[in-house]
Coordinates of C-alpha atoms (C1' of nucleotides) in Angstrom, one line a residue:
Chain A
X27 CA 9.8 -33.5 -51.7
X28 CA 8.9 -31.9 -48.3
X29 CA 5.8 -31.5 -46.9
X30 CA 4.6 -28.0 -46.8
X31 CA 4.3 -26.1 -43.5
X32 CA 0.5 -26.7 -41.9
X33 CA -1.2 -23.5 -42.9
X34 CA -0.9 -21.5 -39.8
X35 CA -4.5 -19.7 -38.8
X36 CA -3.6 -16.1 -37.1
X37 CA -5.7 -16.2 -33.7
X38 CA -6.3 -12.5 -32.1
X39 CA -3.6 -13.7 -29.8
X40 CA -0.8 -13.7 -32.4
X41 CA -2.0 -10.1 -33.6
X42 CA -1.4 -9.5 -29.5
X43 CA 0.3 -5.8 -28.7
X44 CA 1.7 -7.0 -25.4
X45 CA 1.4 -10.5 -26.0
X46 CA 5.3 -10.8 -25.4
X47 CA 5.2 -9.0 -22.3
X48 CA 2.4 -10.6 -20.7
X49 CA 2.0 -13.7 -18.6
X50 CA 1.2 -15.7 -22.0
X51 CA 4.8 -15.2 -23.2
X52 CA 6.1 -16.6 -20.2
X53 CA 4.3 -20.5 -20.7
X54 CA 4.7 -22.8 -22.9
X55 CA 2.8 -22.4 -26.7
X56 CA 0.3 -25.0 -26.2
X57 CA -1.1 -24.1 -22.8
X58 CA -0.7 -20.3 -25.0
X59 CA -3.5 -22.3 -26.7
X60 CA -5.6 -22.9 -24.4
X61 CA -5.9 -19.7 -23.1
X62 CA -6.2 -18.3 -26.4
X63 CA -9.5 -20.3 -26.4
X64 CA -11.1 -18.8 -23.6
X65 CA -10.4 -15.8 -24.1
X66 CA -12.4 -12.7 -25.1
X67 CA -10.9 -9.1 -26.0
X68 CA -13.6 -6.5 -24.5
X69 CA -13.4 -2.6 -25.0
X70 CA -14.6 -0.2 -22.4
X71 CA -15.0 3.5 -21.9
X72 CA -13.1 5.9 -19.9
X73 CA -14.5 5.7 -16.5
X74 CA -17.0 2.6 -16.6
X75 CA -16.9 -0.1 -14.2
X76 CA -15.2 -3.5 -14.4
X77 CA -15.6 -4.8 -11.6
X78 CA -17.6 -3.6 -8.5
X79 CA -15.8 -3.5 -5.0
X80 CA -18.6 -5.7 -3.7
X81 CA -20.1 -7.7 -6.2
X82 CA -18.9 -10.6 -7.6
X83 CA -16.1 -10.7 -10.1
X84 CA -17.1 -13.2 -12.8
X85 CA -14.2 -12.3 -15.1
X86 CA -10.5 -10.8 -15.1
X87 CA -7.3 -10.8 -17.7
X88 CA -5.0 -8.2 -19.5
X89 CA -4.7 -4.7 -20.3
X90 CA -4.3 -4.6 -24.0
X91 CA -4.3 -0.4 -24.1
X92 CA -5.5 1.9 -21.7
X93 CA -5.3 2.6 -18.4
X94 CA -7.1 0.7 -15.3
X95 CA -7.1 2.1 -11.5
X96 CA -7.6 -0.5 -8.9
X97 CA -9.5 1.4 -6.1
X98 CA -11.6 1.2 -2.6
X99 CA -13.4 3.6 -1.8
X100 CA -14.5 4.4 2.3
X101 CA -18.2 4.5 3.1
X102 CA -18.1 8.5 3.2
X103 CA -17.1 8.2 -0.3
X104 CA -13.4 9.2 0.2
X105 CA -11.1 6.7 -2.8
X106 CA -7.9 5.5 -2.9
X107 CA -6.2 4.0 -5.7
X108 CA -4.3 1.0 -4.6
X109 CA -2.7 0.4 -7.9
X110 CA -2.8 1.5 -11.5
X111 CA -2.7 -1.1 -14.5
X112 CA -1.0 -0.4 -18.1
X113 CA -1.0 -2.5 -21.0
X114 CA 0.8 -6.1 -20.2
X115 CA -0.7 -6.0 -16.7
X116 CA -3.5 -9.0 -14.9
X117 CA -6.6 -7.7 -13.3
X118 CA -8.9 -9.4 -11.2
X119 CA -8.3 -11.8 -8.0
X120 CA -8.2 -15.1 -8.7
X121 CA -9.0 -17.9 -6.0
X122 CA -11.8 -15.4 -4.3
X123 CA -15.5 -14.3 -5.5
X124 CA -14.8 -10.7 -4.5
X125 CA -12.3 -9.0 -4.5
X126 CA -13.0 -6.3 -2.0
X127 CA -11.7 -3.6 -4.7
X128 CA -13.1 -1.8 -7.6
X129 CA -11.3 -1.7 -11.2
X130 CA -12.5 1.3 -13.5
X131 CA -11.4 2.2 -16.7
X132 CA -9.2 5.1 -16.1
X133 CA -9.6 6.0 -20.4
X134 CA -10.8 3.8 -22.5
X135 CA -9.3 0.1 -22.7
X136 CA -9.0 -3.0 -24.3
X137 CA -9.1 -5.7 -22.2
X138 CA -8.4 -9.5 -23.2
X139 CA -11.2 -11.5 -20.6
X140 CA -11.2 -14.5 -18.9
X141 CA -14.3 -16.4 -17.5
X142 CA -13.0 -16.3 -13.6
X143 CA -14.0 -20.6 -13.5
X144 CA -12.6 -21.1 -16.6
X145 CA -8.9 -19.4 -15.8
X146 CA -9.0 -21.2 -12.5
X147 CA -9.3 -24.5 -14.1
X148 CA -6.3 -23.8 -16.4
X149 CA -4.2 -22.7 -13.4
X150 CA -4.9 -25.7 -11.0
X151 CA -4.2 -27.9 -14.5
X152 CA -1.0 -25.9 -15.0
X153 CA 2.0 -25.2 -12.4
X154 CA 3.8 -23.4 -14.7
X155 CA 1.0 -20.7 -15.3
X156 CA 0.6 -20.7 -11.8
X157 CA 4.4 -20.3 -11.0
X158 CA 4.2 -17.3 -13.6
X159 CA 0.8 -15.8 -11.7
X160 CA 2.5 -16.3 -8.0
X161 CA 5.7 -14.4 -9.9
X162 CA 3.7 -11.5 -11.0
X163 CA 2.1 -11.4 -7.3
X164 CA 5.2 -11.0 -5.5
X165 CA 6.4 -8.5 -8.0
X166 CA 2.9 -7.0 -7.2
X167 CA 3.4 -7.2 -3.3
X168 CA 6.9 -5.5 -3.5
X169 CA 5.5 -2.8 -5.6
X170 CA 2.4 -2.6 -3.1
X171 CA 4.9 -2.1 -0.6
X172 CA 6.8 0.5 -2.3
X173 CA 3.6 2.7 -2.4
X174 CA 3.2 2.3 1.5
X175 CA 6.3 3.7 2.4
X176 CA 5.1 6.5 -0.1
X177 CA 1.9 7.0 1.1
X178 CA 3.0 6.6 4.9
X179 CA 6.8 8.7 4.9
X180 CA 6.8 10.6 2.1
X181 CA 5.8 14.5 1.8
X182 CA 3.1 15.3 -1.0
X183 CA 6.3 16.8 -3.3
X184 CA 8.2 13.9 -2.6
X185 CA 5.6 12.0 -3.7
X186 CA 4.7 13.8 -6.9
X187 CA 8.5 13.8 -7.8
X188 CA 8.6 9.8 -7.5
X189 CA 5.5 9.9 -9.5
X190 CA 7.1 11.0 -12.3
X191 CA 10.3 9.6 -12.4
X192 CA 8.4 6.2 -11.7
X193 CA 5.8 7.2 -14.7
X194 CA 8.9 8.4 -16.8
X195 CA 11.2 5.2 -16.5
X196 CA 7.7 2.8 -16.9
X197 CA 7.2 4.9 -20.3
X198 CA 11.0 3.9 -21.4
X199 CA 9.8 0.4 -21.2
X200 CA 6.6 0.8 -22.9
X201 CA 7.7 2.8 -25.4
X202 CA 11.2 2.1 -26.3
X203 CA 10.8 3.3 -30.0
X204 CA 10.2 6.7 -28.8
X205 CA 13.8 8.7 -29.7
X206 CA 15.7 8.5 -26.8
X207 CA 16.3 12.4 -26.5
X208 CA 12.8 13.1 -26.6
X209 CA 12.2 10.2 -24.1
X210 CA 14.9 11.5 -22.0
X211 CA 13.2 14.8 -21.4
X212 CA 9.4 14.3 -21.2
X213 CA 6.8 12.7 -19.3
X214 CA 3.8 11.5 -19.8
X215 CA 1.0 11.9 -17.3
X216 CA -1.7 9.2 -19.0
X217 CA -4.4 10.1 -15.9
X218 CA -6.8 13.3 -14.6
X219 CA -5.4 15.1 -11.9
X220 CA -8.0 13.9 -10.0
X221 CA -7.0 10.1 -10.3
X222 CA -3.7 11.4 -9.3
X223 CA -4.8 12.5 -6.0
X224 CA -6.4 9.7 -5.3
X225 CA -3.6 7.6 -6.3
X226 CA -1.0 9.8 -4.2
X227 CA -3.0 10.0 -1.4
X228 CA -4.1 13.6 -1.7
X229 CA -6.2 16.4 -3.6
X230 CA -6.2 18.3 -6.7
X231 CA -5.8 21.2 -5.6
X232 CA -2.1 20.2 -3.8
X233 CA -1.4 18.3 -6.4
X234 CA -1.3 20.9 -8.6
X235 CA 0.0 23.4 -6.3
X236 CA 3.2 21.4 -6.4
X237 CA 3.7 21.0 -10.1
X238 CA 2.9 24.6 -10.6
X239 CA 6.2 24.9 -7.7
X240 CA 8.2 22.7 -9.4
X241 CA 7.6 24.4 -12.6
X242 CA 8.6 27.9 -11.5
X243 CA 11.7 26.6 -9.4
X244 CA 12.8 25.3 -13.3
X245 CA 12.7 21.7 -12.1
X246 CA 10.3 20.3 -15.2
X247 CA 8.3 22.6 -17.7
X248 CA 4.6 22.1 -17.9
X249 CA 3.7 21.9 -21.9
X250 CA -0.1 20.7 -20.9
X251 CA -1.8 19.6 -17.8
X252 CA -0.8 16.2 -19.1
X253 CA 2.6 16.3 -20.6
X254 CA 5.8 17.7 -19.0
X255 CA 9.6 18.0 -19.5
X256 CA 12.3 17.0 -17.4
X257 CA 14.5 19.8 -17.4
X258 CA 16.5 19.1 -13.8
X259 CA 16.5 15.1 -13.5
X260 CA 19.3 15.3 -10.6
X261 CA 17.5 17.8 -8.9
X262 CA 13.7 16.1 -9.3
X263 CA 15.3 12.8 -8.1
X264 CA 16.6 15.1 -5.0
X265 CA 12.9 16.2 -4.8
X266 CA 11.5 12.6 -4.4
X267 CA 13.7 12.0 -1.4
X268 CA 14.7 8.7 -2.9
X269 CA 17.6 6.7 -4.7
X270 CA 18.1 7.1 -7.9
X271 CA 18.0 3.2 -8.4
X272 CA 15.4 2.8 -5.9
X273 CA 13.0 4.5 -7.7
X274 CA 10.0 1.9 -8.5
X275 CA 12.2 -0.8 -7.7
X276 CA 11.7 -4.1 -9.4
X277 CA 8.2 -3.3 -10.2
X278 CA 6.8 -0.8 -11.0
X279 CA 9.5 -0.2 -13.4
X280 CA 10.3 -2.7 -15.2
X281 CA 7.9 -5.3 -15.0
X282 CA 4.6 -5.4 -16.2
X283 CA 2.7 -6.4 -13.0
X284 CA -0.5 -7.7 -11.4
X285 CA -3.9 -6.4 -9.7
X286 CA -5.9 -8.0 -7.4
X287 CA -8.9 -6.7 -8.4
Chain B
X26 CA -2.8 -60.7 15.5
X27 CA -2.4 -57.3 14.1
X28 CA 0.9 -55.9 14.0
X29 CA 1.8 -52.6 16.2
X30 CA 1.8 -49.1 14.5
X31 CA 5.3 -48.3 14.2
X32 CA 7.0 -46.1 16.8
X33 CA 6.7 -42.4 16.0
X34 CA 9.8 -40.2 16.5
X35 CA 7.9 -36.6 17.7
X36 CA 9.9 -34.5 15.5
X37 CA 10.5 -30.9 16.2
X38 CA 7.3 -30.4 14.3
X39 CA 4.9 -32.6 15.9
X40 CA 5.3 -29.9 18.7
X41 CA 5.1 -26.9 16.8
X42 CA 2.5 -24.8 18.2
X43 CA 1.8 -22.8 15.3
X44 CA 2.0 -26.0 12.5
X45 CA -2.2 -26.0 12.1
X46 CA -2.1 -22.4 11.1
X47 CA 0.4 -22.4 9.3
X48 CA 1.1 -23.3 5.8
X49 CA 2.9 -26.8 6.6
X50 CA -0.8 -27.7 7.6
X51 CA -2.2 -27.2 3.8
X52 CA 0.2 -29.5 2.5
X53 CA 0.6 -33.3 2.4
X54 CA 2.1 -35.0 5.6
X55 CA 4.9 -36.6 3.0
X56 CA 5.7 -33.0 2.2
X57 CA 5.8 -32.2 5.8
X58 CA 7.9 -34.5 6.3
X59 CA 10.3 -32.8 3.8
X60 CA 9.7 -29.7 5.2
X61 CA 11.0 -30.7 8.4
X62 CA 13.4 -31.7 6.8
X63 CA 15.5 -28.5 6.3
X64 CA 13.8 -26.6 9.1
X65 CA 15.9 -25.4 11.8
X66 CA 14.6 -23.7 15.2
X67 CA 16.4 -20.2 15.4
X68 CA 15.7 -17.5 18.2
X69 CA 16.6 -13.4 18.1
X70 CA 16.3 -11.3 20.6
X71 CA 14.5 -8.1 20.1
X72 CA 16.2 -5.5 17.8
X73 CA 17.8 -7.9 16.3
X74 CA 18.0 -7.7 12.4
X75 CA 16.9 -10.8 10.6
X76 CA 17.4 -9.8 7.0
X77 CA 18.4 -6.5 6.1
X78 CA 17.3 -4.3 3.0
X79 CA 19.9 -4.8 0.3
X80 CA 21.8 -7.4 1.5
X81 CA 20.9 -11.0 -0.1
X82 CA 18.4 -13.0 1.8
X83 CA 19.3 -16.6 2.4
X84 CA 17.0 -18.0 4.5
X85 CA 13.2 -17.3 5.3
X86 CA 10.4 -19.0 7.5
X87 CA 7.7 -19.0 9.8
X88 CA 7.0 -17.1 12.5
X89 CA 6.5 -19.6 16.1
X90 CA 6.7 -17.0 18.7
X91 CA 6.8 -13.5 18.6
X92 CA 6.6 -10.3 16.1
X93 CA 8.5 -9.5 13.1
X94 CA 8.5 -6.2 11.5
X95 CA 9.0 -5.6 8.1
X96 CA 10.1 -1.9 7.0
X97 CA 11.3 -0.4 4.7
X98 CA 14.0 2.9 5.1
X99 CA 14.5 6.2 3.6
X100 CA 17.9 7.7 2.6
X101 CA 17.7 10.1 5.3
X102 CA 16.4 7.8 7.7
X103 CA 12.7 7.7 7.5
X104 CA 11.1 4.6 8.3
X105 CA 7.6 2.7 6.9
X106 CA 6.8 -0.5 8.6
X107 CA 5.2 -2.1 5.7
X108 CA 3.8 -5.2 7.4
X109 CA 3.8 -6.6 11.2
X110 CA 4.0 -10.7 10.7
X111 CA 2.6 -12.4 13.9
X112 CA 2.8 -16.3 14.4
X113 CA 2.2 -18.7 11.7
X114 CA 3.3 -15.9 9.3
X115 CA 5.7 -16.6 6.8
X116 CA 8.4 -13.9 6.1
X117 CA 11.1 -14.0 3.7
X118 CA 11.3 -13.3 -0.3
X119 CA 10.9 -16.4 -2.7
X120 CA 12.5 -16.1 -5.6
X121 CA 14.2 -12.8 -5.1
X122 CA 18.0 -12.7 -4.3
X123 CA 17.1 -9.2 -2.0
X124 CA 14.0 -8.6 -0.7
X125 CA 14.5 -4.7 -0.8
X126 CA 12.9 -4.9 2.8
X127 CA 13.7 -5.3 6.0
X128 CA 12.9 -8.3 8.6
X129 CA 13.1 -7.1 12.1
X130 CA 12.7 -8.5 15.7
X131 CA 10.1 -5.8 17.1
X132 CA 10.2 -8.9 20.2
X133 CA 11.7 -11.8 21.6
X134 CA 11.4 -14.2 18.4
X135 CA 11.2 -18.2 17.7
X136 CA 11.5 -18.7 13.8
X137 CA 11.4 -21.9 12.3
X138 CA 14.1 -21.1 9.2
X139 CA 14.6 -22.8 5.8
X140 CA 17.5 -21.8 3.4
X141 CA 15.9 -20.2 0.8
X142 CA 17.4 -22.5 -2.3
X143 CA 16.4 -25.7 0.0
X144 CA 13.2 -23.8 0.1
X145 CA 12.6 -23.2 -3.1
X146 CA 13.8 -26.4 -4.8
X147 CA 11.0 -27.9 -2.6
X148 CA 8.8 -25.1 -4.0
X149 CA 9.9 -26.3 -7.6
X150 CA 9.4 -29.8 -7.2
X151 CA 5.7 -29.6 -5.2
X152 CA 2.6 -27.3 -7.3
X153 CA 0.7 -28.2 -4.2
X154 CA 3.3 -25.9 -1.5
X155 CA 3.6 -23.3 -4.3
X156 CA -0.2 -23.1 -4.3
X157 CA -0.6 -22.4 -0.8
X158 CA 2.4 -19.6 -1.2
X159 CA 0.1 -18.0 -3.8
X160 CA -2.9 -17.8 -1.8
X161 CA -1.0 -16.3 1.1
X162 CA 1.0 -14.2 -1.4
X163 CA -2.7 -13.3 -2.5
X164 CA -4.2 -13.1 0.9
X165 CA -1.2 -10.8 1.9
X166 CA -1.3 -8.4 -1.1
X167 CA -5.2 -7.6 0.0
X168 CA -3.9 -6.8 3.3
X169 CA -0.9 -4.4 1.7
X170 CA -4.2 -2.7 -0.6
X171 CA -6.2 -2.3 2.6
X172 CA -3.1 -0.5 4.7
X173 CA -2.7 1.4 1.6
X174 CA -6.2 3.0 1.9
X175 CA -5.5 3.4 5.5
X176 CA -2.4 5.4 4.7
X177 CA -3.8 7.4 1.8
X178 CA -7.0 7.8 2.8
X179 CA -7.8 8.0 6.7
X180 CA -6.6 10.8 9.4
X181 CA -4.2 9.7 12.2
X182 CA -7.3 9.2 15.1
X183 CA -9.0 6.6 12.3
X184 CA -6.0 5.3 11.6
X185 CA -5.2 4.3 15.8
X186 CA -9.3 3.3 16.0
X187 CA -8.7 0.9 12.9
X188 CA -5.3 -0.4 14.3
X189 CA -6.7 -1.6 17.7
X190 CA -10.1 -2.8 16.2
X191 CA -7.4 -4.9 13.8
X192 CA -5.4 -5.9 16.6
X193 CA -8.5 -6.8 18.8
X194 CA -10.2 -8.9 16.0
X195 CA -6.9 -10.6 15.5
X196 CA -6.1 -11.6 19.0
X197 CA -9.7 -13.0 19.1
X198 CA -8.3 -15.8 16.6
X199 CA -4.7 -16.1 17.7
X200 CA -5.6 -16.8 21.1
X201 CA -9.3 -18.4 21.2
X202 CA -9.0 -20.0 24.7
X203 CA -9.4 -16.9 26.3
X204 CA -12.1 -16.1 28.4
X205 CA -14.0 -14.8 26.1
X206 CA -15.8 -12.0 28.4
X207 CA -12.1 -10.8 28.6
X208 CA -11.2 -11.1 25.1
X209 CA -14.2 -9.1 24.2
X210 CA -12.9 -5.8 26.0
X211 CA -9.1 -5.9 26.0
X212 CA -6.7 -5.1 22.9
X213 CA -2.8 -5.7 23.9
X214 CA -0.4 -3.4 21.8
X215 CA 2.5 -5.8 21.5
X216 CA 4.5 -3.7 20.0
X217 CA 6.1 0.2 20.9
X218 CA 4.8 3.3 20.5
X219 CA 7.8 4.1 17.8
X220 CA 6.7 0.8 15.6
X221 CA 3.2 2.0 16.2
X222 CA 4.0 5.2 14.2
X223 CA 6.0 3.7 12.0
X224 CA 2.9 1.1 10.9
X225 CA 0.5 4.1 11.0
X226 CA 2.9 7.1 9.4
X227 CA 2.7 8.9 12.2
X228 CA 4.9 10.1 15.0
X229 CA 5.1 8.5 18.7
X230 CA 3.5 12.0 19.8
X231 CA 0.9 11.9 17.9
X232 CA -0.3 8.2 18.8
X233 CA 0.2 9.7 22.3
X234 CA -2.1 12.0 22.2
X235 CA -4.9 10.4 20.1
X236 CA -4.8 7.5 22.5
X237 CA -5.1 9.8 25.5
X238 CA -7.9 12.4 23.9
X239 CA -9.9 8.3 22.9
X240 CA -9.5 7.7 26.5
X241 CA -10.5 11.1 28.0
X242 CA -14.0 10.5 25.8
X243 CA -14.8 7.2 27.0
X244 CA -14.2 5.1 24.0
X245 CA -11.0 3.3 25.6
X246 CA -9.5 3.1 29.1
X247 CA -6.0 2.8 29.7
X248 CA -4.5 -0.4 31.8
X249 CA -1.2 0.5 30.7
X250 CA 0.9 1.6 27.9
X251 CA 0.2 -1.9 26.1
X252 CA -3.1 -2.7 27.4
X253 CA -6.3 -1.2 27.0
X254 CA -9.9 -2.0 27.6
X255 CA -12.8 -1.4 25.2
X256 CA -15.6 1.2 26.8
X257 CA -17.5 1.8 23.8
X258 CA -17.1 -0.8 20.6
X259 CA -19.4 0.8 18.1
X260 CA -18.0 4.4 19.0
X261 CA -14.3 2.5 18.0
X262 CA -16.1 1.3 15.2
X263 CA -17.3 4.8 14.3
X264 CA -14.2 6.6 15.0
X265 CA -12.3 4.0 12.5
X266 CA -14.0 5.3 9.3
X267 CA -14.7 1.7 8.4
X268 CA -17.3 -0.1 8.3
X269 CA -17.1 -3.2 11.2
X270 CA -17.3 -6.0 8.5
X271 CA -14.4 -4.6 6.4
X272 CA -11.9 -4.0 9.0
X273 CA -9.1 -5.7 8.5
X274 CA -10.9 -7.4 5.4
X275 CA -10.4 -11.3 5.1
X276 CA -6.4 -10.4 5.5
X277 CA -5.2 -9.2 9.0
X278 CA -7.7 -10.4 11.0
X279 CA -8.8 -14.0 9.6
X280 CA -5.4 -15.5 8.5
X281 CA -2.1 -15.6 9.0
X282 CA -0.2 -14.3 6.2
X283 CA 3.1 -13.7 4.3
X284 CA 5.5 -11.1 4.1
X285 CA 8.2 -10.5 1.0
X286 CA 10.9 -9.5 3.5
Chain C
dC22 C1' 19.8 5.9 44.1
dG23 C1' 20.7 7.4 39.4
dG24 C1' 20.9 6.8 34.5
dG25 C1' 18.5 5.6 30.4
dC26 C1' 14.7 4.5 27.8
dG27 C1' 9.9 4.8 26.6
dT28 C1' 5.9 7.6 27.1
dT29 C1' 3.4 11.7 27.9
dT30 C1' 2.5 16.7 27.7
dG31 C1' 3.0 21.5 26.0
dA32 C1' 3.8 25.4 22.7
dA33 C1' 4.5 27.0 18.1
dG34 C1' 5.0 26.6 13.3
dG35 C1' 4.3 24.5 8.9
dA36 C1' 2.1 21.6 5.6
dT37 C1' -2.0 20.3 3.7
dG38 C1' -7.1 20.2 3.3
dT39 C1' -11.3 22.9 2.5
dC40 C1' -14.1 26.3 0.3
dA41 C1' -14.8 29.4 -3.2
dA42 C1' -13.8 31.7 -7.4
dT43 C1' -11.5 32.1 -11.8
dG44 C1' -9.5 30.3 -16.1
dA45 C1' -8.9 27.0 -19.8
dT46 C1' -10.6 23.4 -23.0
dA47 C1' -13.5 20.5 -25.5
dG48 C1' -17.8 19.1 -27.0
dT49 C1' -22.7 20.6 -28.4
dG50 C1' -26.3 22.6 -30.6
dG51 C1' -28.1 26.6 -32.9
Chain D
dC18 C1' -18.9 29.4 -37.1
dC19 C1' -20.0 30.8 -32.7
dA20 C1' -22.0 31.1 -28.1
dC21 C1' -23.0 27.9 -24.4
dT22 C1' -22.2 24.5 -21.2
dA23 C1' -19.8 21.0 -18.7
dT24 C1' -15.6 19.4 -17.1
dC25 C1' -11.1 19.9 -15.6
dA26 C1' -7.2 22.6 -13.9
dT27 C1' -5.5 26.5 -11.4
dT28 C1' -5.3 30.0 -7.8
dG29 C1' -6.3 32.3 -3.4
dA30 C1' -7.7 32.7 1.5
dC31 C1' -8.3 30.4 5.5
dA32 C1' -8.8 26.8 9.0
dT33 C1' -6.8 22.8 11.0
dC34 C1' -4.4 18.8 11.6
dC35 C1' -0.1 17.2 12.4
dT36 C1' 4.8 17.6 13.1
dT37 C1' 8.6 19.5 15.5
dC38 C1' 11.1 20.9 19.4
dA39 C1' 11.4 20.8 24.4
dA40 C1' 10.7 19.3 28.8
dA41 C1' 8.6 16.5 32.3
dC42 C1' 7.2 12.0 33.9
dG43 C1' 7.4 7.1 35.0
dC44 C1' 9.7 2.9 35.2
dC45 C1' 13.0 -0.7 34.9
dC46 C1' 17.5 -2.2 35.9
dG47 C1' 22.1 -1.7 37.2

DNA sequence: CGGGCGTTTGAAGGATGTCAATGATAGTGG
DNA sequence: CCACTATCATTGACATCCTTCAAACGCCCG
């Protein structure tokens, strides 16, 4: 007679939303373990602090839900946001004390936390996390690159056009139970306008200039400041100034990715 | 009697200029060794295309002599130079068949080239190399975040202050035997006025002018359309929209880095 | 000397930021 | 349940920064 299977305790980690998609999917179930151990799911509110742009960072990890903005902000106060982070995604720098950016809660989040130490140790014990970390950098570095030649070529339409077609084809991946026709048609913009602007380089007031522009030239309908339909896909990927297949490239797309912060 | 060290064959390394800075000095000398290996001295003259955008990358390297640009293009022709690698900088996309950027000679260039599988089976086979990738990968992605704020964030006059403050800081370390009375006053532009805009989203007009109106008010003088001396540091400083310690962060100015191109 | 390239300068128009006011929405307390 | 307030989004008028187009200038090299 066989030996019954072990009786198999559920961590929090095998109840994990984005566990699969994550950098814990991508090593081996034993180190999984191990960071399983350190870990620590935190929930903050919409617009609190993570961590600071100056002080320490003691702790980083994984969006579980929500949204995170990775930001600096200049001494006169003016922010930019160097990267926005959706469920799947790493915060926090690892290797460095500070990080020399801020990460706020952009709504409210569930984050699964790492002591800083403690994840370090587990990565110089383990090339193949590493490998997996330095994968999700480069991935991170392209898509970094990607937003300068936004930021630095690109005309405030052409930028709120990629927005959304990058925002729409990252919400296919997120949510591929959604119906495809409904998926097809509507976007979903998870942030204030005034995140926007700082993430676009920008201001509100622009920003929403040029949607109201787009609406009336029958391009997308606006059903609330936050959600919109796609009614002329052709002609809003004409608007971004981009390729069609171009459009978030590697990473913004279709990888979740990775925030210094 | 003690026997004599064994003769030493100077390898093409033992007089590479740039080895201590870059990362062939963070590794092992046995690792070195296999470094050497598959390196092979290559030179391009300047203009000269080292990768392009979407064709497949085979090889990558280090920078010896000279300045690489990497960019990235529009469909109609725009152009963002997303990094500028100087020597001791790696360029080249790990792990990537394309790099979906460009690698351009903006001067006369010396690269010290690997084939990219070579490369990366070495990679595979040492945690130790891979680790030092990851902190320049690391190190490099802060400097991406910075330029983004620069980009997003600052007008075209801060924009020139913060690139020759940048610049001036970074010559400071690349060439430290230089008097230092000299070094203290003098930035050298190495590259053209059309690269300049093209690193600061701008237009060679504009970077005309604000260099011309900076000089008129006694914050720089003009040796020539490469050189320029220093009048007034803190004004610099002021005009940049920075604060001194944060220009150019731990990135541009402290290390040499590493570019996906 | 002349052609070509890179840089500078000028004039004019357009895109975007700023300031101010209005409109919409949600949460709060009476 | 309804004002009331606070916050966010929109709209308008205006100023300005920046790009664009054009031309002149300087310089290197054939």
């Amino acid at each position: 007679m066989k030996a019954l299977p072990p009786v198999r305790i559920l961590s929090a980690c095998d109840r994990c939303e984005v566990r699969r998609k994550s950098i814990c999917n991508a090593v081996k179930p034993v180190l999984q373990k191990e960071i399983s151990r350190i870990s620590r799911v935190r929930t903050f509110e919409a617009g609190n602090t993570i961590l600071a742009e100056a002080e320490d960072s003691v702790f980083l990890g994984i969006v579980m839900s929500g949204i995170l903005r990775v930001q600096r902000t200049m001494a006169d106060g003016r922010q930019q946001i160097v990267g926005l982070l959706l469920p799947a995604d790493f915060f926090g720098r690892v290797f460095e004390r500070t990080s020399g950016v801020a990460v706020e809660a952009a709504t409210d989040v569930t984050l699964c936390c790492f002591e800083r130490h403690a994840f370090e140790r587990l990565l110089s014990r383990s090339p193949e996390l590493e490998h997996q970390m330095f994968l999700a950098v480069l991935r991170e570095l392209d898509a970094a690159r990607d937003w300068m030649l936004l930021l630095g070529s690109q005309t405030i339409p052409e930028r709120v056009a990629s927005f959304f077609l990058i925002l729409h084809r990252r919400t296919t991946v997120i949510e591929p139970d959604m119906p495809s026709r409904k998926r097809r048609l509507s976007v979903h913009v998870p942030i204030s306008r005034h995140d926007m602007a700082a993430y676009l380089g920008t201001t509100v007031e622009t920003i929403s200039r040029v949607i109201q522009d787009m609406s009336r030239r029958g391009i997308i309908e606006i059903h609330s400041p936050q959600h919109f339909g796609i009614l002329d896909e052709k002609r809003l990927v004409r608007c971004s100034g981009r390729e069609e297949l171009s459009i978030g490239h590697r990473c913004l797309a279709d990888e979740p990715h990775m925030a210094v912060g």
